[in-house]
Amino acid sequence: LNMKLSWLMICAEIMFLNPVTADCNVTSQRVTCDESGKKLHTIPISLCLNVTKLSLKNNNIALNDNDKKVLQRLTNLTELYLNENVISVLYNNSFCNLPKLKILDISNNYITTVHQAAFAGLNQLSKLNLFHNHITQLDSDVFTSLKSLIVLNLQDNLLKSFHIKSPLKLIKIILAGNPWNCSCDLLDLQKWLTTFNVTMENENNTVCAFPNTQKMISIRTAIIQTTDCGLKKSLETTVTSTSTKKLQSFASLTFLSPSNNDTGNNGTWAELPLLGKSWTFLGGVLGFVLSTTLLIFTAIKCPTWYRYLISYSHRRLEENDSEMFEQEFSADMNSFPTVPGTNDEHSIVIFEKTHAFVPEEDGFIEDKYIDTHGISEES
């Protein structure tokens, strides 16, 4: 009793010092503060620390770090109304120090993302209202820590699917007003609704938006081809397991080190931990850089190699080539017109003069047309 009286005195002092922002109603059992419609950008720090019900609706509160610190001081809070504000993201541990909170209303905001641990610490929360936000993707892991949650309102969001990984102990759920895609991604939600007999409020308006064959049919009764889902799931599982096994094999073969402490100096090898995502990313970047460098180097050097290959036409004459050359030359000589008054000696002289302009050969072929004996006698 003395404790309650002291809290009441503290709250009365705060309200006296801050008459504008501290509009609270103090009774012997609860402290109710109404800060609605005051165009507040932050949660007032002048709130009574023993407040049990706090209404902050119709303001401009974004729930930043300072707001979280103020809320963490209100450990006796059981009801919190933050509807009609400008909250866009629910970060982890947004309400971490409110163990007595039972009702949380964050409807009519601009929430697009809900982090996995956004509602961590709310062990007594029984009603959660996320009506009319912009949430496009949501996982059941967000609500697994809420052991006492029985009513969940997700109406009028942008959800196409809602994966139920672990069963939620809900009594009532509101899912109307979302563009549900009644395909394999909605199968676990449909099974959960049927198996646990959860009350789905406004079921007639909770219908499929996709595909066209299921349009305007309740998501609870929509026909989903489970055979296709099983095949798709098995393929995904096979691909995932195969990739994991390959990565583990690579790591076990590559990253080994001797461990004297664990093996008793027996010379065996112990595996190091598998590579993290950062190492895998670094390896991919290095491989990309090396391959790109190799391609650039090849593209630069290819024209030079191509010119070397095309310009190389020199080759040694074989013996068969020389005989062919003699035959062709004889045919050409026979085709020349005969000049009157000339004899064979003149012809030989003409040939010698003509042959003088032929580029020097490599020295491997003997020219049979040159009279070596005659030249030696003349010299």
mmCIF file of C-alpha atoms in Angstrom, residues 328-337 347 350-351:
data_model
loop_
_atom_site.group_PDB
_atom_site.id
_atom_site.type_symbol
_atom_site.label_atom_id
_atom_site.label_comp_id
_atom_site.label_asym_id
_atom_site.label_seq_id
_atom_site.Cartn_x
_atom_site.Cartn_y
_atom_site.Cartn_z
ATOM 1 C CA GLU A 328 57.171 -25.257 -114.745
ATOM 2 C CA PHE A 329 60.161 -23.181 -115.822
ATOM 3 C CA SER A 330 60.805 -25.428 -118.838
ATOM 4 C CA ALA A 331 57.203 -25.055 -119.886
ATOM 5 C CA ASP A 332 57.452 -21.315 -119.604
ATOM 6 C CA MET A 333 60.656 -21.217 -121.642
ATOM 7 C CA ASN A 334 59.093 -23.245 -124.399
ATOM 8 C CA SER A 335 56.192 -20.820 -124.527
ATOM 9 C CA PHE A 336 58.500 -17.837 -125.162
ATOM 10 C CA PRO A 337 58.538 -16.626 -128.821
ATOM 11 C CA SER A 347 69.360 -18.268 -124.871
ATOM 12 C CA ILE A 350 69.287 -14.572 -121.443
ATOM 13 C CA PHE A 351 68.458 -17.233 -118.873
#
